[in-house]
Backbone as a ProteinNet text record, in pm:
[ID]
protein_1_A
[PRIMARY]
MAAFTLPDLAGRTAIVTGANSGVGLATSRALAAAGARVVLAVRDTGKGDAAARTITGSTEVRRLDLADLSSVRAFADAWSAPIDLLINNAGITARELRRTADGFESQFGTNHLGPFALTNLLLPQVTGRVVNLSSQAERMGRLDLDDPNDERHPYQQSPAYNRSKLANLLFTAELQRRLDATGSPVRAMAAHPGLVRTEIYTEAGPISRFIVRTLGQSPEQGALPVLYAATADLPGDSFTGPSRFAHMIGEPELINRSATARDEQLAARLWSVSEKLTGVRFPLAPATGQAS
[TERTIARY]
4671.7	4815.1	4748.3	4873.4	4780.3	4782.4	4660.3	4673.6	4795.5	4831.5	4948.6	4935.3	5089.1	5119.8	5226.1	5204.9	5287.8	5419.3	5553.8	5661.6	5677	5757.8	5710.5	5808.7	5770	5876.5	5900.8	5973.5	5911.1	6094.6	6083.3	6218.9	6221.8	6205.9	6121.7	6058.7	6105.9	6007.6	6008	5906.2	5797.6	5756.1	5775.5	5738.1	5663	5476.4	5392.3	5397.8	5305.7	5340.4	5122.7	5055.1	4903.9	4857	4900.4	4834.7	4690.3	4676.6	4529.8	4430.3	4420.8	4305.6	4314.9	4242.5	4248.6	4358.5	4401	4501	4623.4	4678.8	4784.5	4720.3	4589.9	4585.6	4585.6	4496.3	4494	4690.1	4758.2	4847.2	4925.5	4932.3	5056.7	4922.4	4821.4	4770.7	4834.3	4853.3	4890.6	5045.2	5101	5232.3	5296.6	5193.6	5200.3	5168.4	5066.6	5014	5091.5	5226.7	5359.1	5443	5454.6	5523.2	5680.2	5618.8	5689.1	5652.7	5767.6	5672	5686.8	5557.3	5489.8	5502.2	5594.2	5618.6	5438.6	5351.3	5218.2	5268	5286.5	5329.8	5202.9	5157.4	5045.5	5009.1	4950.8	4946	4872.5	4753.2	4699.5	4687.6	4819.9	4832.7	4723.2	4575.9	4493.8	4435.6	4449.2	4374.1	4384.2	4603.6	4653	4670.3	4662.9	4653.8	4544.1	4447	4295.5	4320.3	4371.9	4402.6	4485.5	4618.2	4718	4599.1	4537.2	4457.3	4338.6	4313.6	4263	4348.2	4511.5	4626.8	4633.8	4674.3	4705	4884.7	4961.5	5074.4	5204.6	5281.5	5369	5371.6	5287.8	5294	5347.2	5381.7	5463.4	5356	5323.4	5261.8	5365.7	5317.1	5477.2	5428.1	5425.6	5352.1	5438.2	5347.8	5448.6	5345.1	5362.2	5273.8	5384.9	5348.9	5438.3	5372.5	5254.2	5281.8	5371.7	5440.2	5482.9	5658.3	5702.1	5870.2	5968.3	5876.6	5923.5	5967.2	5769.6	5722.4	5828.1	5807.6	5937.6	6083.8	6093.4	6274.8	6245.6	6136.1	6186.3	6157.8	6039.6	6025.3	6148.5	6262.3	6358.5	6468.6	6499.4	6571.6	6544.7	6458	6411.8	6419	6447.9	6468	6572.7	6649.2	6807.8	6848.9	6711.3	6671	6683.5	6707.7	6709.8	6574.8	6610	6457	6422.2	6328.4	6375.5	6243.6	6135.4	5998.6	5980.7	6012	5928.6	5856.4	5704.9	5605.1	5517.3	5608.5	5474.5	5353.7	5283.4	5117.6	5014.3	5089.3	4999.7	4937.3	4839	4841.6	4662.9	4685	4585.8	4511.4	4403.2	4301.6	4265.6	4236.6	4197.3	4082.9	3991.9	3902	3938.1	4013.5	4006	4159.5	4262.5	4359.3	4428.6	4519.4	4554.1	4706.6	4731.5	4895.6	4881.1	5099.1	5118.2	5171	5232.6	5279.6	5421.5	5481.6	5598.9	5547.6	5398.2	5340.6	5365	5363.4	5377.8	5199.5	5113.4	5031.4	5034.5	4902.6	4901	4922.1	4895.3	4865.9	5037.5	5035.9	5220	5308.7	5253.9	5326.5	5383	5229.8	5195.8	5229	5198.1	5226.6	5339.7	5387.1	5591.3	5670.4	5669.7	5794	5762.8	5652.9	5659	5741.1	5691.9	5732.7	5939.7	5905.3	6072.9	6174.4	6131	6278	6255.6	6111.9	6125	6235.8	6213.2	6325.6	6418.7	6497.9	6609	6620	6596.7	6604.7	6684.3	6619.5	6645.9	6683.7	6699.5	6782.9	6892.7	6990.1	7084.5	7016.9	6917.3	6832.8	6791.9	6759.3	6675.1	6818.8	6674.6	6824	6776	6652.4	6510.5	6494.1	6400.6	6312.5	6209.8	6193.7	6103.4	6003.5	5852.1	5714	5674.6	5659.1	5600.4	5448.8	5381.5	5213.4	5215.4	5152.1	5131.9	4950.2	4934.1	4827.2	4859.6	4701.4	4713.4	4659.6	4610	4578.6	4765.4	4858.2	4988.8	4972.8	4933.2	4913.5	4846.1	4789.7	4730.7	4813.4	4923.8	4963	5064.3	5100.2	5183.1	5267	5346.2	5435.8	5508.1	5458.9	5551.8	5600.2	5785.7	5859.5	5938.1	5832.9	5886.9	5790.4	5671.2	5549.8	5489.9	5640	5483.3	5424.7	5373.3	5298.6	5191.8	5156.1	5055.7	5047.2	5191.2	5151	5136.5	5146.9	5102.1	5046.9	4927.8	4844.7	4731.5	4598	4479	4472.2	4391.9	4468.1	4296.8	4348.3	4208.6	4282.4	4165.7	4193.1	4255.5	4221.7	4243	4375.8	4371.9	4508.2	4639.1	4612.5	4723.2	4747.7	4610.3	4664.4	4728	4664	4755.3	4902.3	4938.1	5075.1	5158.1	5099.6	5158.8	5143.1	5071.5	5097	5164.5	5236.2	5355.4	5495.2	5425.6	5576.1	5627.5	5558.7	5546.3	5652.6	5630.8	5676.5	5829.5	5824.2	5922.3	6111.8	6019.2	6091.2	6133.9	6075.7	6061.8	6234.1	6164.8	6273.4	6473.9	6400.8	6539.1	6637.9	6510.6	6590.5	6664.5	6616.9	6637.9	6783.6	6772.1	6918.8	7008.6	6983	7082.4	7148.1	7059	7103.6	7191	7118	7236.5	7404.2	7408.2	7497.6	7597.7	7516.7	7609.1	7653.4	7605.2	7631.9	7497.9	7410.2	7294.2	7256.8	7173.7	7115.9	6969.2	6929.2	6803	6719.4	6578	6493.6	6419.4	6360.8	6265.4	6216.4	6012.4	5961.8	5775.9	5700.3	5586.1	5527.5	5384	5277.5	5104	5051.2	4869.5	4789.6	4706.9	4681.1	4535.6	4482.7	4366.3	4252.8	4094.3	4006.1	3958.2	3967.4	3980.5	3851.4	3781.2	3721.7	3748.3	3827.9	3913.5	3824.9	3891.5	3850	3912.7	4003	4027.4	3921.7	3847.4	3735.4	3610.7	3656.3	3520.6	3544.7	3656.1	3712.7	3629	3656.7	3627.8	3484	3447.1	3332	3199.7	3074.1	2997.8	3009.7	3036.1	3060.7	3167.7	3280.1	3389.7	3358.9	3280.7	3254.1	3124.7	3061.5	2917.1	2954.5	3158.9	3185.3	3271.2	3320.6	3388	3313.8	3162.9	3056.3	3080.9	3067.3	3003.9	3087.5	3209.8	3277.9	3421.6	3458.1	3556.4	3636.8	3679.4	3749.3	3756.1	3796.8	3788.1	3946.6	3988.6	4159	4234.6	4206.4	4292.4	4265.7	4220.5	4260.3	4327.5	4301.6	4412.3	4529.5	4541.6	4734.9	4765.7	4707.2	4785.8	4908.4	4866	4968.7	5038.4	5042.9	5204.3	5272.7	5169.8	5296.3	5327.4	5291	5358.1	5466.1	5477.7	5622	5646.7	5635.1	5739.8	5876.3	5771.7	5821	5880.6	5778.4	5797.7	5934.1	5971.7	6105.8	6062	6128.8	6067.6	6206.7	6261	6372.1	6331.8	6455.3	6392.7	6347.1	6274.3	6143.6	6134.6	6006.2	5896.7	5788.2	5670.3	5551.1	5421.1	5367.8	5283.5	5176.8	5052.3	4929.7	4777.5	4677.1	4589.8	4576.2	4557.4	4532.6	4481.3	4322.6	4201.6	4114.2	4002.9	3951.2	4018.1	4115.2	4240.7	4326.8	4353.4	4403.3	4399.8	4253.1	4189.2	4104.3	4126.7	4074.1	4187.4	4178.9	4213.9	4415.6	4428.2	4581.1	4675.6	4773.6	4875.2	4930.7	5017	5137.6	5168.6	5331.4	5382.6	5299.5	5291.2	5187.3	5291.9	5198.2	5326.8	5321.1	5432.1	5356.6	5376.7	5376.1	5338.4	5477.3	5508.6	5642.9	5656.1	5610.2	5616.7	5697.6	5598.2	5716.7	5796.8	5856.1	6061.6	6150.6	6068.7	6158.6	6271.9	6358.4	6487.7	6515.2	6525.5	6560.1	6468.2	6372.2	6248.1	6277.5	6234.9	6299.9	6393.5	6565.5	6648.8	6618.6	6540.6	6510.6	6362.6	6315.8	6199.5	6287	6440.9	6473.5	6588	6611.4	6644.5	6566.8	6497.5	6386.1	6306.9	6304.5	6289.9	6364.9	6470.1	6610.5	6606.9	6562.5	6598.3	6469.6	6316.8	6233.3	6198.9	6302.7	6264.3	6395.7	6513.1	6655.1	6696.6	6647.3	6685.6	6729.7	6852.2	6976.2	6965.9	6999.1	7018.9	7147.9	7124.9	7217.5	7372.6	7394.4	7448.9	7486.8	7686.4	7795.4	7804.6	7834.7	7828.9	7989.9	7918.6	8045.2	8198.2	8281.9	8404.5	8429.1	8480.4	8446.5	8349.4	8211.9	8106.8	8121.6	8010.3	8012.2	7895.4	7888.9	7747.5	7653
8199.6	8089.3	7956.3	7880.2	7731.7	7819	7665.4	7709.7	7707.8	7753.8	7770.3	7633.1	7542.2	7435.1	7446.5	7386.1	7384.9	7338.1	7307.1	7213	7073.8	7064.5	6965.7	7063.9	7106.8	7167.3	7066.7	6921	6812	6911.7	6892.2	6993.5	7132.4	7161.9	7346.5	7385.7	7501.4	7555.2	7706.7	7730.7	7870	7941.8	8044.4	8131.1	8189.5	8223.3	8297.9	8407.7	8509.9	8621.6	8613.1	8621.6	8658.4	8521.9	8432.3	8276	8199.4	8297.8	8259.2	8206.7	8312.6	8364.3	8426.8	8342.5	8490.7	8418.5	8482.4	8442.4	8393.8	8411.4	8386.5	8224.7	8183.1	8009.1	7986.8	8001.8	7955.7	7947.6	7977.1	7969.3	7882.6	7926.5	7764.7	7630.3	7627.7	7486.4	7453	7500.8	7512.5	7471.3	7524.5	7533.1	7419.6	7362.3	7296.5	7121.3	7141.2	7046.2	7012	7124.8	7054.9	6987	6964.1	6952.4	7047.6	7079.2	7259.5	7258.1	7221.8	7277	7439.8	7423.3	7564.8	7626.7	7749	7831.3	7946.9	7898.1	8048.2	8102.3	8252	8327.9	8444.1	8431	8467	8567.6	8650.7	8790.1	8684.8	8567.1	8529.8	8379.4	8345.8	8113.4	8066.1	8111.4	8013.6	7950.7	8092.4	8088.7	8007.7	8092	8002.9	7826.8	7847.6	7658.1	7610.7	7674.9	7664.2	7600.9	7745.6	7732.2	7608.6	7574.1	7505.1	7318.6	7335.1	7156.3	7192.5	7268.1	7260.2	7219.5	7264.6	7178.4	7073	7008.2	6859.2	6863.2	6801.8	6834.5	6913.6	6925.7	6957	7122.4	7177.8	7286.9	7325	7478.1	7539.7	7655	7662.6	7803.2	7869.2	8053.5	8122.1	8202.6	8333	8390.5	8515.1	8597.8	8703.2	8783.9	8952.3	9083.5	9211.6	9240.6	9259.2	9452.2	9466.3	9623.6	9632.2	9560.9	9586.5	9556.7	9599.6	9583.7	9454.9	9491.3	9394.7	9266.9	9242.5	9107.9	9042.3	9142.3	9117.9	9074	9133.6	9083	8981.8	8890.8	8819.4	8722.1	8720.7	8631.2	8594.7	8704.5	8640.1	8610.3	8643.4	8595.3	8418	8418.8	8271.4	8137.2	8248.7	8129.8	8109.2	7996.9	8006.3	7926.1	7862.7	7755.5	7806.8	7729.4	7813	7853.6	7968	7962.9	7951.3	7846.4	7916	7994.7	8030.7	8143.3	8211.6	8322.1	8407.1	8512.3	8455.6	8546.9	8588.2	8803.1	8896.1	8878.3	8789.6	8887	8905.7	8971.2	8976.9	9151.2	9211.9	9264.7	9361.6	9520.8	9546.8	9679.7	9728.1	9835.8	9886	10059.3	10088.8	10208.7	10240.3	10378.5	10461.5	10436.7	10560.8	10513.2	10682.7	10669.6	10608.3	10464.9	10401	10381.3	10392.2	10356.3	10250.5	10186.6	10031.7	10069.6	9991.1	9952.8	10046.5	10110.9	10200.6	10373.9	10370.1	10506	10479.7	10435.2	10437.4	10407.8	10516.2	10519.2	10367.6	10310.5	10157.7	10078.1	10161.4	10096.3	10107.9	10172.4	10197.3	10111.8	10073.1	9996.9	9906.6	9860.5	9713.8	9628.6	9711.6	9669	9696.7	9814.2	9753	9752.2	9847.4	9830.4	9729.1	9696.6	9496.6	9468.7	9438.3	9359	9420	9498.6	9564.3	9505.6	9519.4	9478.1	9335.2	9258.3	9142.7	9086.8	9112	9064.2	9069.3	9178.8	9239	9130.5	9132.8	9023.5	8948.9	8834.3	8714.9	8690.6	8777.2	8797.3	8676.5	8687.2	8619.4	8436.8	8413.7	8284.4	8225.2	8349.5	8323.6	8294.3	8203	8087.6	8141.9	8135.2	8117.4	8280.6	8317.5	8426.6	8486.1	8585.6	8709.8	8781	8699.6	8731.2	8897.6	8946.7	9101.8	9116.4	9135.3	9133	9297.2	9298.5	9448.2	9449.8	9581	9594.3	9684	9654.1	9812.2	9906.1	9960.7	10052.1	10106.3	10033.2	10092.7	10309.6	10198.6	10305.3	10456.3	10508	10577.9	10634.5	10548.8	10566.6	10730.7	10751.6	10913.7	10923.3	10936	10893.6	11000.1	11077.8	11193.1	11138.3	11069.2	11074.4	11226.7	11247.6	11392.4	11382.3	11299.2	11298.2	11155.8	11043.7	10876.3	10872.2	10893.3	10824.6	10878.6	11019.5	11122.2	11201.9	11242.7	11325.9	11469.1	11521.6	11640.6	11639.2	11597	11555	11507.7	11525.4	11458.6	11268.1	11205	11064.3	11061	10955.6	10875.2	10756.2	10723.5	10530.2	10480.6	10580.8	10469.7	10552.4	10670.7	10698.8	10661.8	10581.5	10554.2	10408.8	10362.8	10206	10181.1	10291.3	10315.1	10307.5	10460.4	10452.2	10304.3	10256.3	10145.3	10056.3	10021.9	9916.2	9958.1	10098.5	10144	10119.6	10156.5	10113.9	10027.5	9896.6	9776.4	9730.1	9815.5	9801.7	9867.1	9981.5	10056	9971	9910.3	9795.3	9636.6	9644.7	9494.6	9530.6	9656.5	9693.7	9708	9811.5	9830.2	9700	9597.4	9524.1	9434.1	9393.7	9359.2	9418	9515.6	9595.4	9551.6	9584.3	9559.3	9418.1	9303.8	9197.6	9128.7	9233.6	9235.9	9247.5	9330	9398.6	9339.7	9284	9164.8	9030.4	8982.5	8882	8755.7	8780.1	8664.7	8681.4	8492.3	8472.6	8452.3	8517.6	8549.2	8643	8563.1	8706.6	8793.9	8906.3	8984.4	8971.9	8980	8976.6	9066.9	9061.1	9130.4	9038	9049.4	8972.1	9066	9106.4	9166.7	9030.3	8960.6	8939.9	8940.2	9039.7	9062.8	9058.4	9050.6	9119.7	9001.1	8992.3	8860.7	8893.9	8771.8	8811.6	8756.5	8868.5	8873	8952.5	8898.2	8944.8	9125.7	9140.7	9317.4	9383.9	9416.8	9441.2	9456.1	9393.2	9378.7	9612.9	9655.1	9797.2	9898.2	9793.8	9890.4	9965.6	10082.1	10130	10026.8	10016.2	9947.6	9934.7	10004.6	9994.3	9907.3	9898.5	9823.6	9671.9	9674.7	9529.6	9443	9560.2	9483	9431.4	9534.9	9457.8	9346.2	9350.1	9242.5	9075.6	9160.3	9013.9	8967.8	9057	9014.1	8932	9086.5	9032.7	8936.7	8927.8	8904.4	8755.4	8686.1	8567.5	8486.5	8362.9	8312.1	8336	8313.8	8350.3	8228.1	8068.7	8020.2	8057.3	8129.5	8182.8	8346.6	8395.6	8485.6	8443.8	8350	8263.3	8277.1	8243.8	8262.8	8300.7	8428.7	8507.5	8525.2	8483.8	8460	8308.1	8267.7	8144.8	8120.8	8212.7	8268.5	8308.8	8406.1	8468.2	8365.7	8299.1	8192.7	8074.7	8024.3	7899	7961.4	8027.5	8012.7	8064.4	8088.9	8044.6	8226.1	8340.4	8456.9	8530.4	8656.5	8689.1	8846.6	8832	8966.5	9074.6	9126.1	9219.1	9243.2	9078.1	9069.1	9122.6	9145.4	9161.7	9106.4	8969.8	8935.4	8950.4	8942.7	8996.5	8843.2	8889.4	8807.3	8844.8	8749.6	8826.4	8859.9	8902.9	8873.3	9057.4	9094.4	9198.5	9327.4	9368.5	9449.4	9377.2	9312.5	9236.4	9166.6	9177.4	9120.3	9018.5	8935.7	8795	8709.6	8621.8	8439.6	8430.2	8365.4	8272.2	8389.1	8344	8448.3	8508.3	8647.2	8606.4	8788.4	8826.7	8937.1	9044.9	9156.2	9314.3	9407.5	9473.4	9634.4	9720.5	9825.7	9914.4	10065.2	10125.6	10261.4	10316	10423	10467.1	10499.7	10567.6	10610.8	10469.3	10366.4	10274.4	10223.4	10258.2	10233.2	10371.7	10436	10546.9	10510.7	10413.8	10427.5	10528.2	10667.1	10737.7	10751.4	10728.1	10762.2	10630.5	10511.2	10377.8	10363.6	10415.7	10433.1	10562.8	10596.8	10669.5	10668.3	10570.1	10451.1	10421.9	10343.3	10255.9	10296.2	10410.3	10498.7	10547.4	10595.9	10646.2	10455.3	10330.4	10301.3	10205.6	10201	10197.6	10244.1	10406	10509.3	10430.1	10440.3	10449.8	10326.6	10188.4	10076.8	10065	10110	10023.1	9948.2	9890.6	9776.5	9825.8	9743.5	9763.7	9694	9655.4	9565.8	9475.4	9373.2	9291	9221.5	9211.6	9193.9	9233.4	9215.9	9296.6	9297.6	9409.5	9393.3	9304.9	9267.3	9179.8	9255	9206.3	9191.8	9334.2	9424.2	9552.4	9634.3	9596	9667.2	9768.2	9887.5	9989.4	9942.7	9951.2	9971.6	10041.4
6944.2	7009.1	7064.8	7075.7	7078.2	7302.8	7358.5	7496.6	7562.6	7692.9	7742	7815.1	7854.4	7978.7	8017.4	8128.5	8271.6	8220.1	8207.8	8248.7	8317.7	8354.5	8460	8533.8	8694	8814	8928.4	8884.2	8943.4	9025.1	9141.6	9263.1	9255.8	9162.8	9177.1	9359	9345.5	9512	9445	9508.8	9441.6	9560.5	9571.6	9658.1	9607	9685.4	9576.3	9756.8	9718.2	9781.1	9778.7	9891	9882.4	9804.5	9850.9	9805.3	9867.8	9946.6	9981.3	9946.6	9837.1	9768.9	9610.9	9511.3	9380.9	9339.2	9300.6	9141.1	9217	9330	9407.6	9410.3	9435.5	9511	9381.9	9253.4	9126.2	9076.2	9120.2	9101	9118	9281.2	9363	9338.3	9286.2	9252.5	9153.2	9029.8	8947.5	8918.9	9065.3	9053.5	9104.3	9204.3	9285.1	9187.7	9126.1	9016.7	8931.1	8897	8793.8	8852.7	9034.4	9018.5	9139.2	9183.9	9200.1	9394.3	9447	9620.8	9596.4	9635.2	9670.7	9835.5	9837.5	9975.7	9954.7	10081.5	10067	10126	10119.9	10158.8	10188	10324.2	10355.4	10480.9	10524.1	10566.7	10714	10664.9	10764.5	10742.1	10848.7	10822.3	10853.7	10920.2	10912.8	10775.3	10684.9	10569.4	10490.9	10541.4	10441.4	10433.9	10533.4	10587.3	10507	10519.6	10487.5	10331.6	10284.2	10093.7	10104.3	10169	10113.3	10068.5	10173	10194.3	10075.7	9994.6	9879.8	9679.5	9784.8	9646.8	9695.3	9604.1	9567.8	9522.7	9584.4	9595.5	9652.1	9706.2	9778.1	9872.4	9962.3	10040	10154.3	10195.3	10343.5	10314.7	10438.2	10454.3	10575.1	10548.2	10642.5	10639	10714.2	10764.2	10710	10621.1	10576.7	10541.3	10611.2	10620.2	10508.7	10381.6	10300.6	10348.9	10426.6	10473.2	10595.5	10639.7	10750	10722	10756.6	10658.8	10807.8	10902.8	10982.6	10985.5	10920.8	10889.5	10778.5	10668.2	10541.4	10607.6	10649.8	10740	10809.8	10883.4	10925.8	10870.6	10750.9	10651.7	10598.2	10513.3	10450.9	10539.3	10690.9	10794.4	10776.6	10811.8	10814.6	10706.5	10591.2	10490.8	10418.2	10368	10326.8	10197.4	10193.3	10075.9	9957.4	9789.5	9719.3	9692.5	9549	9516.3	9385.1	9308.1	9183.4	9119.1	9219.6	9134.2	9279.6	9257.2	9378.5	9258.9	9331	9257.2	9375.1	9316.5	9389	9373.1	9420.7	9351	9418.5	9602.4	9657.5	9610.3	9656	9635.7	9694.4	9694.4	9754	9687.1	9750.4	9678	9780.9	9840.5	9916.3	9881.7	9973.7	9938.3	9941.2	10103.7	10163.3	10170.2	10216.9	10293.1	10357.5	10386.1	10511.2	10474	10628.3	10634	10645.5	10635.2	10697.6	10805.9	10858.6	10994.9	10985.3	10865	10900.8	10796.9	10823.4	10749.3	10577.6	10577.5	10421.8	10344.5	10235.3	10194.1	10160.2	10201.8	10207.9	10084.2	9956.5	9836.7	9802.6	9741.9	9730.2	9817.2	9957.3	10035.2	10022.8	9941.1	9992.9	9863.7	9753.8	9640.1	9556.9	9627	9602.4	9723.3	9798.4	9863.9	9948.6	9985.6	9992.8	9979.4	9853.6	9732.5	9702.7	9712.7	9657.7	9757.7	9900.4	10006.2	9994.1	10058.3	9979.9	9836.4	9758.8	9641.9	9659.6	9733.4	9740.9	9860.5	9958.1	10106.7	10023.9	9948.8	9867.5	9787.5	9708.2	9602.7	9594.9	9701.2	9714.2	9726.8	9722.7	9705.4	9580.2	9539	9391.9	9276.5	9206.3	9095.1	8997.8	8982	8864	8856	8867.7	8802.5	8932.1	8935.1	8981.8	8851.9	8907	8842.1	8946.7	8880	8948.5	8919.5	8927	8911.1	8905.2	8756.3	8741.6	8724.2	8656.8	8576.9	8416.2	8372.7	8212.7	8306.5	8407.5	8491.1	8519.5	8500.6	8492.7	8391.2	8318	8137.4	8236	8329.3	8383.6	8526.6	8552	8666	8605.8	8728.7	8781.9	8896.9	8882.4	8984.9	9046.6	9170.6	9197.2	9302.4	9339.6	9422.4	9500.5	9475.3	9575.1	9711.7	9649	9756	9740.5	9774	9671.1	9783	9919.7	10065	10015.5	9951.7	10004.7	10124.2	10180.1	10313.6	10239.9	10135.7	10069.6	9994.5	9909.9	9852.6	9876.8	9805.4	9849.8	9816.3	9880.7	9836.9	9783.5	9640	9546.2	9549.6	9548.4	9548.2	9382.4	9350.7	9164.6	9098.2	9177.2	9113.7	9186.3	9338	9467.3	9369.5	9275.3	9318	9127.6	8987.2	8872	8931.5	9008.4	9007.9	9103.9	9237.9	9227.1	9131.4	9043.9	8956.6	8842.5	8789.2	8769.8	8797.6	8947.8	9019.6	9052	9008.8	8950.6	8829.2	8691.9	8603.7	8603.4	8650.2	8684	8743.9	8818.1	8914.3	8898.9	8761.3	8752.7	8630.1	8547.2	8465.8	8524.3	8594.1	8698.9	8734.7	8816.9	8879.6	8751.6	8654.5	8526.2	8463.9	8510.1	8431.5	8551.6	8715.2	8765.8	8767.6	8716.3	8775.1	8636.5	8544.2	8380.8	8435.7	8516.8	8617.6	8597.4	8729.1	8778.4	8674.1	8614.3	8520.5	8563.9	8644.4	8728.7	8601	8533.4	8516.9	8569.9	8635	8732.4	8640.9	8607.6	8527.5	8594.2	8543.6	8655.9	8589.3	8584.9	8485.2	8525.8	8481.6	8481.2	8462.9	8517.2	8462.2	8468.2	8399.8	8428.4	8382.8	8506	8546.9	8413.8	8398.1	8290.9	8453.9	8285.8	8437	8474.7	8641.3	8727.8	8796	8841.4	8916.5	9050.7	9158.9	9281.9	9403.5	9525.4	9638.6	9610	9528.1	9546.9	9512.4	9420.5	9345.7	9466.1	9593	9680.7	9746.7	9730	9733.1	9669.3	9553.3	9371.7	9350	9326.4	9294.7	9229.2	9265.5	9166.5	9058.2	8991.1	8821.7	8779	8878	8810.6	8896.8	8997	9024.9	8912.2	8871.9	8822.1	8640.3	8644.7	8509.7	8550.1	8634.8	8697.1	8719.3	8754.8	8755	8618.2	8546.7	8423.5	8288	8330.7	8161.1	8266.4	8361.8	8456.4	8387.5	8458	8426.5	8603.2	8546.4	8710.5	8686.9	8904.6	8866.1	8900.7	8778.2	8698.6	8546	8507	8373.3	8406.8	8518.6	8539.1	8606.6	8590.7	8666.7	8530.9	8426.8	8288.5	8244.2	8265.9	8210.9	8311.1	8462.6	8572.2	8560.6	8560.2	8480.5	8370.7	8232.7	8122.1	8213.2	8223.2	8279.7	8380.9	8482.1	8519.7	8459.2	8353	8258.1	8154.3	8050.4	7936.7	7911.4	7790.7	7720.6	7688.6	7764.2	7725.2	7786.8	7705.6	7817.5	7950.3	7993	8098.9	8089.5	8161.4	8147.6	8039.2	8058.7	7964.5	8057	7953.9	8051.6	7957.8	8037.3	7997.8	8017.7	7970.2	7993.6	7925.5	7943.8	7801.7	7659.3	7631.6	7443.7	7395.7	7430.2	7403.4	7435.4	7426.7	7507.6	7556.7	7457.1	7511.4	7661.1	7564	7715.3	7857.4	7824.7	7946.7	7979.3	7876	7903.2	7771.1	7820.9	7725	7766.3	7639.9	7694.7	7684.3	7738.5	7820.2	7682.3	7641.8	7574.7	7622.6	7502.6	7520.4	7495.6	7606.5	7534.4	7601.1	7511	7558.8	7760.4	7760.6	7884.5	7792.7	7896.2	7881.7	7802	7793.9	7771.2	7879.2	8000	8167.8	8188.8	8162.2	8219.3	8179	8094.8	7987.4	7982.2	8109.7	8187	8282.4	8204	8294	8358.3	8342.1	8449.8	8558.1	8567.2	8645.8	8744.8	8670.4	8669.5	8821.7	8782.9	8816.6	9014.5	8977.2	9044.6	9169.1	9103.6	9183	9286.9	9238.7	9270.2	9411.1	9402.3	9466	9612.5	9550.5	9668	9766.8	9656.9	9729.7	9871.3	9773.1	9899.6	10016.5	10039.5	10134.6	10198.5	10155.5	10221.7	10262.5	10246.4	10341.1	10395	10346.5	10411.3	10346.9	10227.3	10162.5	9999.2	10062	9901.7	9805.5	9647.9	9565	9627.5	9666.4	9705.2	9647.7	9531	9465.9	9353.3	9356.3	9319.1	9201.3	9114.4	8965.4	8873	8816.6	8744.2	8788.5	8708.5	8714.1	8618.9	8564.8	8450.4	8466.9	8564.6	8509	8554.1	8606.4	8650	8743.2	8859.5	8945.6	8886
[MASK]
++++++++++++++++++++++++++++++++++++++++++++++++++++++++++++++++++++++++++++++++++++++++++++++++++++++++++++++++++++++++++++++++++++++++++++++++++++++++++++++++++++++++++++++++++++++++++++++++++++++++++++++++++++++++++++++++++++++++++++++++++++++++++++++++++++++++++++++++++++++++++++++++++++

């Protein structure tokens, strides 16, 4: 396919989580260069300020810790303006079992529950798109919604990461179904950045780190599927990723997802569990004459 280019985004506002490095920073730079006002939602505002100084265009730095629901609520409570793009980029992996401030397993809590809560809290202000970063690791994901936080099963790094990425796709699909039921024009999208040389691999095993160093693409290239999901003429619940080397590098295109990620009953159940764990519910009313 032809090289993807961004449209003019003058007058648009984008929130990018985890925007101080890697794909988040590359995404923020591209959006700002296209004219958007970019809000860098970051855990460390010092690092966020340093990142913002490397961006040409309109930026703002706000604190957000997705591993702490009180921080998520504070961010949402302080926001009142329209949001054209909400890009849920931030994500972690962890070798050992860790807990978020609310007691969730850290990868499930940070990669899924934090963005779930943030999106629903901000949704009344969103006018354009929500883009959730996932991964083809979702194909190996298995969700036990009776034990989502590894309270009864031994913790393993890769399975925990894989299920958090599966949760991102299930969340995207269920969000789009709910948006459609309200008659909302907002689109929920998912993006897989591919194999990218970023800080998230510092906690990966030595073989994975070697593969990334050898074959991984730059954060700027990894941002392309995210930007494609955010701005291209695509239907809601699209999943974008690189076009070459098993969708690990190259120009962005639509890609497939696993059968599990297309399971509507599992998506609905995950949504219910996520509401219970976070205390955050879908905020929009159903369209007249449609069931909730």
